């Protein structure tokens, strides 16, 4: 079911507001008045807080007229849909409003249920198209983020409202039959955006839902600190998701992750869930499984193997000498069995342990060499020794390269609010420190100023939007937090060495 259209109306005449509300109520039960105001100052605050789908603004109001109000709203929320309510003599103002980005106008003396419905439905269609376009763009970035290695994540995907908020994943997989001939693939084209529109109960919602392969989807869930049992809430959310899929003829199962306060841990969690999903067919159809239970079962199986248990123990103790010795002994014993199959089995067990440990510790280790054949057992041993050397070197660097809490909070705030007119004071407030202390932390830990980081981040976002070729430069400057195209062009050329138009021609 499509969500209701949320409408806000502003008019300095109470009778006009009452009449407008009656038309909305008569037009459709799918339209909902979420707020009203009789003067512009109140409306400005309400619209920013309520974020209605459409705001209807009367042009002729004292103190702050509808045109001024529209300009102020669009400066900070350029995607807000605004309709001007006007009379014939206000047409010059209407022209100025359309130049600002107002999407339509309605003549007050011709206002009727039919005219209002036509206007709302046209804008509703535009919102639907824009939402789908933005979802496609976000889906591509989130997919890249979830499949990325630790340390290679895209910073613009960091979401955070307050330190106590938790994040979690719900991994969905279609229940496919077991085939001895070839692996079955999903033939369904389910649009994951539907999962974002479901209602999940108090304190939990699906921030984004994306397709991560044929018959596989992943929901990124936000859980408020007020929710006492995140797993229980996630379980109920998964039930709603499976019902939605079933409504499209898709039988599916789900895996629930634990909640985490660190958004950048999600790729590691997702990739482990993806691997574990390969064996979930054994649990049956329409199951809701816990990631932690699947991990426990995998660990129990791994502990049955001497190679996995002993090597994992030495790695967890961060004892490089013991790790080297165990690998050497295991490979020598396997080679002494005079069975290549046994040797390969042991080598694979060692590789699996190293993979799991690297992912657990968020290390960026390349295992590409294992995709190619080795010429000798000496080459195999040398590969594992080099891999473990890289593991221990990165573990040491991790201990030395941790950012402070104010810097991490500031980065998260910038990456979430870069498209707004934020200041150093706003960033410092989000981090809970003074501006002076924040400047000092940025210089010490990042080697740049707060302003330099914010500008650089906005430029990177602008370039990605240009590379997508879905937006005009006249749109992009607002989407990355600038209030004028001239200043945006000046800063872009200063940082990139070319104008936005020249960059657009090159991509």
Short mmCIF file of C-alpha atoms in Angstrom, two decimals:
data_model
loop_
_atom_site.label_atom_id
_atom_site.label_comp_id
_atom_site.label_asym_id
_atom_site.label_seq_id
_atom_site.Cartn_x
_atom_site.Cartn_y
_atom_site.Cartn_z
CA UNK A 1 0.00 0.00 0.00
CA UNK A 2 1.34 3.42 -0.96
CA UNK A 3 1.99 5.87 1.87
CA UNK A 4 -0.28 8.85 2.40
CA UNK A 5 0.66 12.20 0.88
CA UNK A 6 1.63 14.45 3.80
CA UNK A 7 0.46 18.04 3.26
CA UNK A 8 1.20 21.32 5.04
CA UNK A 9 -0.82 24.51 4.41
CA UNK A 10 0.00 28.15 5.20
CA UNK A 11 -2.46 31.03 4.87
CA UNK A 12 -2.98 34.10 7.04
CA UNK A 13 -6.76 33.68 6.76
CA UNK A 14 -8.13 30.93 9.08
CA UNK A 15 -11.23 30.55 6.90
CA UNK A 16 -9.02 29.85 3.88
CA UNK A 17 -7.07 27.19 5.82
CA UNK A 18 -10.32 25.55 6.96
CA UNK A 19 -11.65 25.50 3.40
CA UNK A 20 -8.40 24.04 2.06
CA UNK A 21 -8.46 21.28 4.70
CA UNK A 22 -12.03 20.39 3.80
CA UNK A 23 -11.04 20.03 0.14
CA UNK A 24 -8.14 17.77 1.07
CA UNK A 25 -10.38 15.59 3.21
CA UNK A 26 -12.94 15.39 0.41
CA UNK A 27 -10.34 14.69 -2.29
CA UNK A 28 -8.89 11.41 -0.99
CA UNK A 29 -8.26 9.39 2.20
CA UNK A 30 -4.69 9.04 0.90
CA UNK A 31 -4.07 12.75 1.62
CA UNK A 32 -3.21 13.84 5.14
CA UNK A 33 -2.84 17.33 6.61
CA UNK A 34 0.18 17.13 8.93
CA UNK A 35 0.34 20.81 9.88
CA UNK A 36 -0.97 24.32 9.33
CA UNK A 37 0.12 27.86 10.05
CA UNK A 38 -1.26 31.37 9.72
CA UNK A 39 2.07 33.16 9.30
CA UNK A 40 5.39 32.44 7.63
CA UNK A 41 7.76 32.36 10.61
CA UNK A 42 5.86 29.53 12.29
CA UNK A 43 5.54 27.70 8.98
CA UNK A 44 9.29 27.86 8.32
CA UNK A 45 10.02 26.05 11.59
CA UNK A 46 7.20 23.52 11.11
CA UNK A 47 8.11 22.59 7.54
CA UNK A 48 11.74 21.91 8.47
CA UNK A 49 10.58 19.76 11.40
CA UNK A 50 7.66 17.90 9.83
CA UNK A 51 9.14 17.48 6.33
CA UNK A 52 5.78 17.27 4.51
CA UNK A 53 5.62 15.84 1.01
CA UNK A 54 3.96 19.03 -0.27
CA UNK A 55 3.70 22.49 1.30
CA UNK A 56 0.95 24.82 0.04
CA UNK A 57 1.93 28.47 0.69
CA UNK A 58 -0.24 31.55 0.31
CA UNK A 59 1.75 34.26 -1.45
CA UNK A 60 0.05 37.25 0.20
CA UNK A 61 0.94 37.12 3.90
CA UNK A 62 2.22 39.85 6.25
CA UNK A 63 5.75 39.87 7.74
CA UNK A 64 6.98 36.94 5.62
CA UNK A 65 5.10 36.32 2.39
CA UNK A 66 4.87 32.97 0.65
CA UNK A 67 7.64 33.77 -1.82
CA UNK A 68 10.13 34.64 0.92
CA UNK A 69 9.07 31.58 2.88
CA UNK A 70 9.54 29.35 -0.19
CA UNK A 71 13.02 30.74 -0.77
CA UNK A 72 14.08 30.12 2.83
CA UNK A 73 12.73 26.56 2.79
CA UNK A 74 14.36 25.69 -0.54
CA UNK A 75 17.71 27.11 0.54
CA UNK A 76 18.02 24.42 3.21
CA UNK A 77 15.72 21.73 1.76
CA UNK A 78 15.99 21.99 -2.04
CA UNK A 79 13.97 18.80 -2.59
CA UNK A 80 10.89 20.12 -0.75
CA UNK A 81 7.81 20.28 -2.99
CA UNK A 82 6.10 23.68 -2.74
CA UNK A 83 2.87 24.89 -4.33
CA UNK A 84 1.95 28.59 -4.26
CA UNK A 85 -1.64 29.61 -3.53
CA UNK A 86 -2.24 32.84 -5.41
CA UNK A 87 -4.72 35.20 -7.05
CA UNK A 88 -4.50 36.64 -10.57
CA UNK A 89 -2.71 39.82 -9.53
CA UNK A 90 0.08 37.81 -7.94
CA UNK A 91 1.28 36.30 -11.24
CA UNK A 92 4.60 38.18 -11.24
CA UNK A 93 5.35 36.64 -7.88
CA UNK A 94 4.44 33.21 -9.28
CA UNK A 95 7.06 33.62 -12.00
CA UNK A 96 9.68 34.42 -9.37
CA UNK A 97 8.58 31.41 -7.35
CA UNK A 98 8.97 29.07 -10.30
CA UNK A 99 12.47 30.45 -10.84
CA UNK A 100 13.29 29.62 -7.22
CA UNK A 101 12.21 26.01 -7.61
CA UNK A 102 8.53 26.09 -6.64
CA UNK A 103 6.94 23.20 -8.54
CA UNK A 104 3.43 24.55 -9.16
CA UNK A 105 0.85 27.21 -8.33
CA UNK A 106 -2.93 27.12 -7.83
CA UNK A 107 -5.31 30.04 -8.30
CA UNK A 108 -7.25 30.44 -5.06
CA UNK A 109 -10.44 31.54 -6.75
CA UNK A 110 -10.38 28.37 -8.87
CA UNK A 111 -9.49 26.02 -6.03
CA UNK A 112 -11.65 22.90 -6.07
CA UNK A 113 -11.42 19.23 -5.17
CA UNK A 114 -10.63 18.34 -8.78
CA UNK A 115 -7.98 21.03 -9.22
CA UNK A 116 -6.36 20.12 -5.90
CA UNK A 117 -6.36 16.40 -6.75
CA UNK A 118 -4.79 17.05 -10.16
CA UNK A 119 -2.03 19.11 -8.60
CA UNK A 120 -1.30 16.65 -5.79
CA UNK A 121 -1.30 13.60 -8.08
CA UNK A 122 1.09 15.24 -10.54
CA UNK A 123 3.49 16.12 -7.73
CA UNK A 124 2.99 12.68 -6.20
CA UNK A 125 4.13 11.15 -9.48
CA UNK A 126 7.18 13.42 -9.51
CA UNK A 127 7.99 12.44 -5.92
CA UNK A 128 7.66 8.76 -6.83
CA UNK A 129 10.05 9.16 -9.78
CA UNK A 130 12.56 11.16 -7.72
CA UNK A 131 12.34 8.67 -4.86
CA UNK A 132 13.00 5.77 -7.23
CA UNK A 133 15.90 7.62 -8.82
CA UNK A 134 17.43 8.45 -5.45
CA UNK A 135 16.86 4.87 -4.29
CA UNK A 136 18.69 3.55 -7.36
CA UNK A 137 21.60 5.89 -6.67
CA UNK A 138 21.66 5.01 -2.97
CA UNK A 139 21.30 1.30 -3.74
CA UNK A 140 24.40 1.36 -5.92
CA UNK A 141 26.44 3.11 -3.24
CA UNK A 142 25.16 0.91 -0.42
CA UNK A 143 25.87 -2.23 -2.41
CA UNK A 144 29.43 -1.02 -2.97
CA UNK A 145 29.65 -0.18 0.75
CA UNK A 146 28.40 -3.57 1.98
CA UNK A 147 30.68 -5.51 -0.36
CA UNK A 148 33.69 -3.33 0.45
CA UNK A 149 36.68 -4.33 2.52
CA UNK A 150 37.22 -2.69 5.90
CA UNK A 151 38.85 0.72 5.52
CA UNK A 152 37.58 1.17 1.96
CA UNK A 153 34.06 2.29 2.83
CA UNK A 154 32.36 5.32 1.37
CA UNK A 155 32.10 7.90 4.13
CA UNK A 156 28.93 9.47 2.76
CA UNK A 157 27.02 6.39 3.89
CA UNK A 158 27.61 6.99 7.60
CA UNK A 159 24.25 7.53 9.32
CA UNK A 160 24.01 8.68 12.89
CA UNK A 161 21.41 10.55 14.93
CA UNK A 162 22.81 10.18 18.43
CA UNK A 163 25.49 8.02 20.08
CA UNK A 164 23.00 5.53 21.55
CA UNK A 165 21.33 4.66 18.26
CA UNK A 166 22.03 1.15 17.00
CA UNK A 167 22.24 -0.31 13.53
CA UNK A 168 21.48 -3.83 12.35
CA UNK A 169 20.97 -5.86 9.19
CA UNK A 170 18.17 -8.14 8.09
CA UNK A 171 19.42 -10.42 5.31
CA UNK A 172 16.66 -11.95 3.19
CA UNK A 173 17.11 -14.91 0.83
CA UNK A 174 14.61 -16.64 -1.39
CA UNK A 175 13.95 -20.28 -0.51
CA UNK A 176 15.16 -22.14 -3.61
CA UNK A 177 14.93 -25.88 -4.31
CA UNK A 178 18.03 -28.07 -4.03
CA UNK A 179 19.32 -29.15 -7.45
CA UNK A 180 22.01 -31.70 -8.24
CA UNK A 181 22.29 -30.38 -11.81
CA UNK A 182 22.84 -26.65 -11.48
CA UNK A 183 22.25 -23.91 -8.94
CA UNK A 184 18.80 -22.35 -9.19
CA UNK A 185 18.44 -18.58 -9.50
CA UNK A 186 15.59 -16.29 -8.61
CA UNK A 187 13.36 -15.09 -11.42
CA UNK A 188 11.56 -12.49 -9.32
CA UNK A 189 12.11 -8.77 -9.85
CA UNK A 190 11.04 -7.62 -6.38
CA UNK A 191 11.76 -3.93 -5.75
CA UNK A 192 13.49 -3.61 -2.37
CA UNK A 193 12.20 -0.05 -1.92
CA UNK A 194 8.92 -1.61 -0.75
CA UNK A 195 10.66 -2.83 2.39
CA UNK A 196 11.57 0.75 3.29
CA UNK A 197 7.91 1.77 3.22
CA UNK A 198 6.66 -0.85 5.70
CA UNK A 199 5.74 0.02 9.29
CA UNK A 200 7.92 -1.83 11.80
CA UNK A 201 6.70 -0.62 15.17
CA UNK A 202 8.03 1.84 17.73
CA UNK A 203 11.74 2.66 17.66
CA UNK A 204 12.77 0.68 14.57
CA UNK A 205 12.65 1.41 10.87
CA UNK A 206 14.32 0.33 7.65
CA UNK A 207 16.62 3.18 6.58
CA UNK A 208 17.49 1.49 3.30
CA UNK A 209 16.70 -1.82 1.61
CA UNK A 210 18.63 -3.01 -1.43
CA UNK A 211 19.03 -6.00 -3.69
CA UNK A 212 22.36 -7.77 -3.13
CA UNK A 213 21.99 -10.47 -5.76
CA UNK A 214 19.37 -12.63 -7.43
CA UNK A 215 16.80 -13.56 -4.79
CA UNK A 216 18.73 -11.79 -2.03
CA UNK A 217 17.98 -8.51 -0.27
CA UNK A 218 19.37 -6.64 2.71
CA UNK A 219 17.64 -4.14 4.99
CA UNK A 220 19.69 -1.61 6.96
CA UNK A 221 17.76 -1.11 10.17
CA UNK A 222 17.91 1.79 12.63
CA UNK A 223 17.03 0.92 16.23
CA UNK A 224 16.41 3.65 18.80
CA UNK A 225 18.06 3.42 22.20
CA UNK A 226 14.60 3.24 23.77
CA UNK A 227 14.02 -0.23 22.28
CA UNK A 228 14.88 -2.70 25.09
CA UNK A 229 15.31 -5.87 23.00
CA UNK A 230 16.71 -5.22 19.53
CA UNK A 231 16.63 -8.88 18.48
CA UNK A 232 12.93 -9.16 19.33
CA UNK A 233 12.21 -5.96 17.40
CA UNK A 234 14.26 -7.20 14.45
CA UNK A 235 12.40 -10.51 14.51
CA UNK A 236 9.05 -8.74 14.21
CA UNK A 237 10.44 -6.54 11.43
CA UNK A 238 11.65 -9.64 9.59
CA UNK A 239 8.17 -11.13 9.85
CA UNK A 240 6.75 -8.04 8.12
CA UNK A 241 9.38 -8.28 5.39
CA UNK A 242 8.68 -11.96 4.75
CA UNK A 243 4.94 -11.21 4.56
CA UNK A 244 5.63 -8.51 1.97
CA UNK A 245 7.72 -10.91 -0.11
CA UNK A 246 5.08 -13.62 0.23
CA UNK A 247 2.53 -11.18 -1.15
CA UNK A 248 4.57 -11.19 -4.36
CA UNK A 249 4.74 -14.97 -4.44
CA UNK A 250 8.22 -15.19 -2.93
CA UNK A 251 8.96 -17.67 -0.14
CA UNK A 252 12.00 -16.45 1.77
CA UNK A 253 13.99 -16.78 5.00
CA UNK A 254 15.82 -14.14 7.04
CA UNK A 255 19.01 -13.76 9.06
CA UNK A 256 19.10 -11.16 11.85
CA UNK A 257 22.33 -9.50 12.92
CA UNK A 258 22.99 -8.21 16.42
CA UNK A 259 22.71 -4.47 16.92
CA UNK A 260 25.88 -2.39 16.70
CA UNK A 261 26.64 1.22 17.52
CA UNK A 262 29.19 1.47 14.69
CA UNK A 263 27.78 1.83 11.21
CA UNK A 264 31.15 1.00 9.61
CA UNK A 265 31.01 -2.51 11.08
CA UNK A 266 28.09 -3.40 8.80
CA UNK A 267 30.14 -4.54 5.76
CA UNK A 268 31.94 -7.15 7.87
CA UNK A 269 28.64 -8.33 9.35
CA UNK A 270 26.93 -8.39 5.94
CA UNK A 271 29.67 -10.37 4.23
CA UNK A 272 29.65 -12.97 6.99
CA UNK A 273 25.86 -13.23 6.75
CA UNK A 274 26.18 -13.64 2.98
CA UNK A 275 28.61 -16.54 3.43
CA UNK A 276 26.50 -18.19 6.10
CA UNK A 277 23.37 -17.85 3.97
CA UNK A 278 24.78 -20.46 1.59
CA UNK A 279 24.14 -23.18 4.16
CA UNK A 280 20.80 -21.98 5.51
CA UNK A 281 18.79 -24.21 3.17
CA UNK A 282 19.26 -27.01 5.71
CA UNK A 283 17.03 -25.19 8.23
CA UNK A 284 13.95 -25.32 5.98
CA UNK A 285 11.80 -22.61 4.39
CA UNK A 286 10.43 -19.36 5.83
CA UNK A 287 12.89 -19.35 8.72
CA UNK A 288 14.08 -16.40 10.81
CA UNK A 289 17.61 -17.18 11.96
CA UNK A 290 20.02 -15.30 14.22
CA UNK A 291 23.47 -14.44 12.91
CA UNK A 292 25.01 -15.13 16.32
CA UNK A 293 23.54 -18.66 16.37
CA UNK A 294 24.92 -19.38 12.89
CA UNK A 295 28.34 -18.11 13.96
CA UNK A 296 28.25 -20.35 17.03
CA UNK A 297 27.45 -23.39 14.94
CA UNK A 298 30.23 -22.54 12.50
CA UNK A 299 32.68 -22.17 15.37
CA UNK A 300 31.65 -25.52 16.81
CA UNK A 301 32.33 -27.14 13.45
CA UNK A 302 35.64 -25.33 13.11
CA UNK A 303 36.78 -26.44 16.54
CA UNK A 304 36.52 -30.04 15.39
CA UNK A 305 39.46 -29.38 13.09
CA UNK A 306 42.88 -29.27 14.72
CA UNK A 307 44.23 -26.80 12.15
CA UNK A 308 41.39 -24.31 12.57
CA UNK A 309 41.35 -24.41 16.36
CA UNK A 310 45.08 -24.23 17.03
CA UNK A 311 45.79 -21.55 14.44
CA UNK A 312 42.82 -19.40 15.46
CA UNK A 313 43.97 -19.60 19.07
CA UNK A 314 47.50 -18.41 18.23
CA UNK A 315 46.10 -15.56 16.12
CA UNK A 316 43.69 -14.46 18.84
CA UNK A 317 46.65 -14.43 21.26
CA UNK A 318 48.52 -12.34 18.65
CA UNK A 319 51.54 -14.61 18.86
CA UNK A 320 53.31 -14.47 15.44
CA UNK A 321 55.93 -17.05 16.33
CA UNK A 322 53.31 -19.57 17.40
CA UNK A 323 51.25 -18.91 14.25
CA UNK A 324 54.24 -19.46 11.96
CA UNK A 325 55.19 -22.63 13.79
CA UNK A 326 51.65 -24.10 13.70
CA UNK A 327 51.25 -23.43 9.97
CA UNK A 328 54.67 -24.94 9.25
CA UNK A 329 53.93 -28.09 11.25
CA UNK A 330 50.43 -28.52 9.80
CA UNK A 331 51.69 -28.22 6.23
CA UNK A 332 54.61 -30.59 6.86
CA UNK A 333 52.30 -33.21 8.38
CA UNK A 334 49.86 -32.85 5.49
CA UNK A 335 52.65 -33.15 2.93
CA UNK A 336 53.90 -36.21 4.78
CA UNK A 337 50.58 -37.95 4.24
CA UNK A 338 51.49 -38.36 0.54
CA UNK A 339 48.00 -37.27 -0.39
CA UNK A 340 47.57 -34.09 -2.43
CA UNK A 341 43.89 -34.01 -1.52
CA UNK A 342 44.75 -34.08 2.19
CA UNK A 343 47.38 -31.36 1.71
CA UNK A 344 44.92 -29.14 -0.16
CA UNK A 345 42.27 -29.76 2.49
CA UNK A 346 44.62 -28.62 5.28
CA UNK A 347 45.79 -25.61 3.23
CA UNK A 348 42.18 -24.59 2.64
CA UNK A 349 41.46 -24.87 6.37
CA UNK A 350 44.41 -22.60 7.12
CA UNK A 351 43.28 -20.11 4.47
CA UNK A 352 39.74 -20.07 5.88
CA UNK A 353 41.02 -19.33 9.37
CA UNK A 354 43.16 -16.44 8.09
CA UNK A 355 40.22 -15.06 6.11
CA UNK A 356 37.91 -15.19 9.13
CA UNK A 357 40.46 -13.58 11.43
CA UNK A 358 41.22 -10.77 8.96
CA UNK A 359 37.51 -10.02 8.58
CA UNK A 360 36.92 -10.20 12.32
CA UNK A 361 39.70 -7.68 12.94
CA UNK A 362 38.72 -5.49 9.92
CA UNK A 363 42.05 -6.00 8.18
CA UNK A 364 42.50 -5.26 4.46
CA UNK A 365 44.44 -8.34 3.45
CA UNK A 366 44.56 -9.42 -0.19
CA UNK A 367 43.98 -13.14 -0.76
CA UNK A 368 44.09 -12.87 -4.57
CA UNK A 369 47.19 -15.10 -4.71
CA UNK A 370 45.05 -18.06 -3.61
CA UNK A 371 43.07 -17.85 -6.84
CA UNK A 372 46.15 -18.99 -8.76
CA UNK A 373 48.03 -22.33 -8.60
CA UNK A 374 51.18 -22.67 -6.50
CA UNK A 375 54.27 -24.29 -8.01
CA UNK A 376 55.45 -26.00 -4.81
CA UNK A 377 54.74 -26.56 -1.12
CA UNK A 378 57.45 -23.98 -0.41
CA UNK A 379 55.39 -21.39 -2.30
CA UNK A 380 52.31 -22.28 -0.26
CA UNK A 381 54.18 -21.90 3.03
CA UNK A 382 55.75 -18.63 1.86
CA UNK A 383 52.28 -17.30 0.96
CA UNK A 384 50.89 -18.06 4.41
CA UNK A 385 53.93 -16.58 6.12
CA UNK A 386 53.57 -13.37 4.10
CA UNK A 387 49.84 -13.24 4.85
CA UNK A 388 50.42 -13.60 8.59
CA UNK A 389 53.15 -10.95 8.44
CA UNK A 390 50.66 -8.52 6.90
CA UNK A 391 48.06 -9.46 9.50
CA UNK A 392 50.33 -8.68 12.42
CA UNK A 393 51.62 -5.47 10.81
CA UNK A 394 48.07 -4.21 10.32
CA UNK A 395 47.10 -5.17 13.86
CA UNK A 396 49.96 -2.98 15.08
CA UNK A 397 48.92 -0.08 12.85
CA UNK A 398 45.34 -0.38 14.08
CA UNK A 399 46.50 0.21 17.62
CA UNK A 400 48.35 3.35 16.57
CA UNK A 401 45.84 4.92 14.17
CA UNK A 402 42.59 5.21 16.11
CA UNK A 403 40.79 8.54 15.77
CA UNK A 404 39.49 10.24 18.88
CA UNK A 405 35.77 10.25 19.71
CA UNK A 406 35.24 13.97 18.83
CA UNK A 407 36.78 13.45 15.39
CA UNK A 408 34.70 10.33 14.69
CA UNK A 409 31.51 12.12 15.77
CA UNK A 410 32.42 15.14 13.64
CA UNK A 411 33.08 13.00 10.57
CA UNK A 412 29.75 11.24 11.01
CA UNK A 413 27.92 14.57 11.39
CA UNK A 414 29.55 16.08 8.30
CA UNK A 415 28.85 13.00 6.23
CA UNK A 416 25.17 13.08 7.21
CA UNK A 417 24.57 16.84 7.01
CA UNK A 418 27.01 17.98 4.28
CA UNK A 419 24.05 18.95 2.08
CA UNK A 420 22.84 21.45 4.68
CA UNK A 421 24.13 24.91 5.59
CA UNK A 422 26.23 23.72 8.55
CA UNK A 423 28.96 25.62 10.40
CA UNK A 424 31.97 24.68 12.53
CA UNK A 425 29.81 25.51 15.54
CA UNK A 426 27.23 22.94 14.43
CA UNK A 427 29.93 20.29 13.93
CA UNK A 428 31.54 21.00 17.29
CA UNK A 429 28.13 20.84 18.95
CA UNK A 430 27.46 17.42 17.44
CA UNK A 431 30.85 16.23 18.75
CA UNK A 432 30.24 17.73 22.20
CA UNK A 433 33.44 19.83 22.24
CA UNK A 434 34.43 23.47 21.78
CA UNK A 435 35.30 24.82 18.34
CA UNK A 436 38.90 25.40 19.41
CA UNK A 437 39.33 21.84 20.64
CA UNK A 438 37.76 20.44 17.47
CA UNK A 439 40.11 22.46 15.26
CA UNK A 440 43.08 21.15 17.25
CA UNK A 441 41.90 17.51 16.98
CA UNK A 442 41.37 17.79 13.22
CA UNK A 443 44.83 19.23 12.68
CA UNK A 444 46.50 16.61 14.85
CA UNK A 445 44.61 13.55 13.57
CA UNK A 446 43.65 14.38 9.98
CA UNK A 447 46.20 17.00 9.02
CA UNK A 448 43.53 19.38 7.70
CA UNK A 449 41.16 21.99 9.11
CA UNK A 450 37.48 21.34 9.72
CA UNK A 451 36.54 23.67 6.84
CA UNK A 452 39.02 21.98 4.50
CA UNK A 453 37.56 18.57 5.29
CA UNK A 454 33.96 19.78 4.83
CA UNK A 455 34.83 21.46 1.53
CA UNK A 456 36.73 18.42 0.26
CA UNK A 457 33.88 16.12 1.20
CA UNK A 458 31.32 18.30 -0.57
CA UNK A 459 33.50 18.39 -3.68
CA UNK A 460 33.76 14.60 -3.74
CA UNK A 461 29.98 14.30 -3.43
CA UNK A 462 29.51 16.86 -6.20
CA UNK A 463 31.83 14.92 -8.51
CA UNK A 464 29.93 11.70 -7.87
CA UNK A 465 26.64 13.41 -8.68
CA UNK A 466 28.13 14.77 -11.90
CA UNK A 467 29.51 11.37 -12.81
CA UNK A 468 26.04 9.87 -12.40
CA UNK A 469 24.79 12.28 -15.10
CA UNK A 470 21.41 12.36 -13.39
CA UNK A 471 21.61 15.97 -12.21
CA UNK A 472 22.36 19.36 -13.70
CA UNK A 473 25.00 21.60 -12.18
CA UNK A 474 22.17 23.99 -11.31
CA UNK A 475 20.78 21.21 -9.09
CA UNK A 476 24.03 19.79 -7.73
CA UNK A 477 25.23 22.86 -5.87
CA UNK A 478 22.19 22.73 -3.57
CA UNK A 479 22.47 18.98 -3.09
CA UNK A 480 25.97 19.38 -1.64
CA UNK A 481 25.20 22.25 0.74
CA UNK A 482 25.99 25.42 -1.24
CA UNK A 483 23.54 28.32 -1.32
CA UNK A 484 24.64 29.77 -4.69
CA UNK A 485 25.91 28.27 -7.92
CA UNK A 486 28.49 31.05 -8.34
CA UNK A 487 30.21 30.28 -5.02
CA UNK A 488 30.02 26.56 -5.74
CA UNK A 489 31.77 27.07 -9.10
CA UNK A 490 34.42 29.25 -7.46
CA UNK A 491 35.21 26.67 -4.74
CA UNK A 492 35.12 23.78 -7.23
CA UNK A 493 37.64 25.44 -9.54
CA UNK A 494 39.85 26.39 -6.62
CA UNK A 495 39.99 22.82 -5.30
CA UNK A 496 39.84 20.83 -8.56
CA UNK A 497 41.61 23.21 -10.94
CA UNK A 498 38.73 23.23 -13.44
CA UNK A 499 35.15 24.48 -13.51
CA UNK A 500 32.21 22.15 -12.87
CA UNK A 501 31.23 22.41 -16.55
CA UNK A 502 34.72 21.35 -17.65
CA UNK A 503 34.69 18.44 -15.23
CA UNK A 504 31.28 17.32 -16.49
CA UNK A 505 32.63 17.21 -20.04
CA UNK A 506 35.47 14.91 -18.98
CA UNK A 507 33.40 12.26 -17.19
#
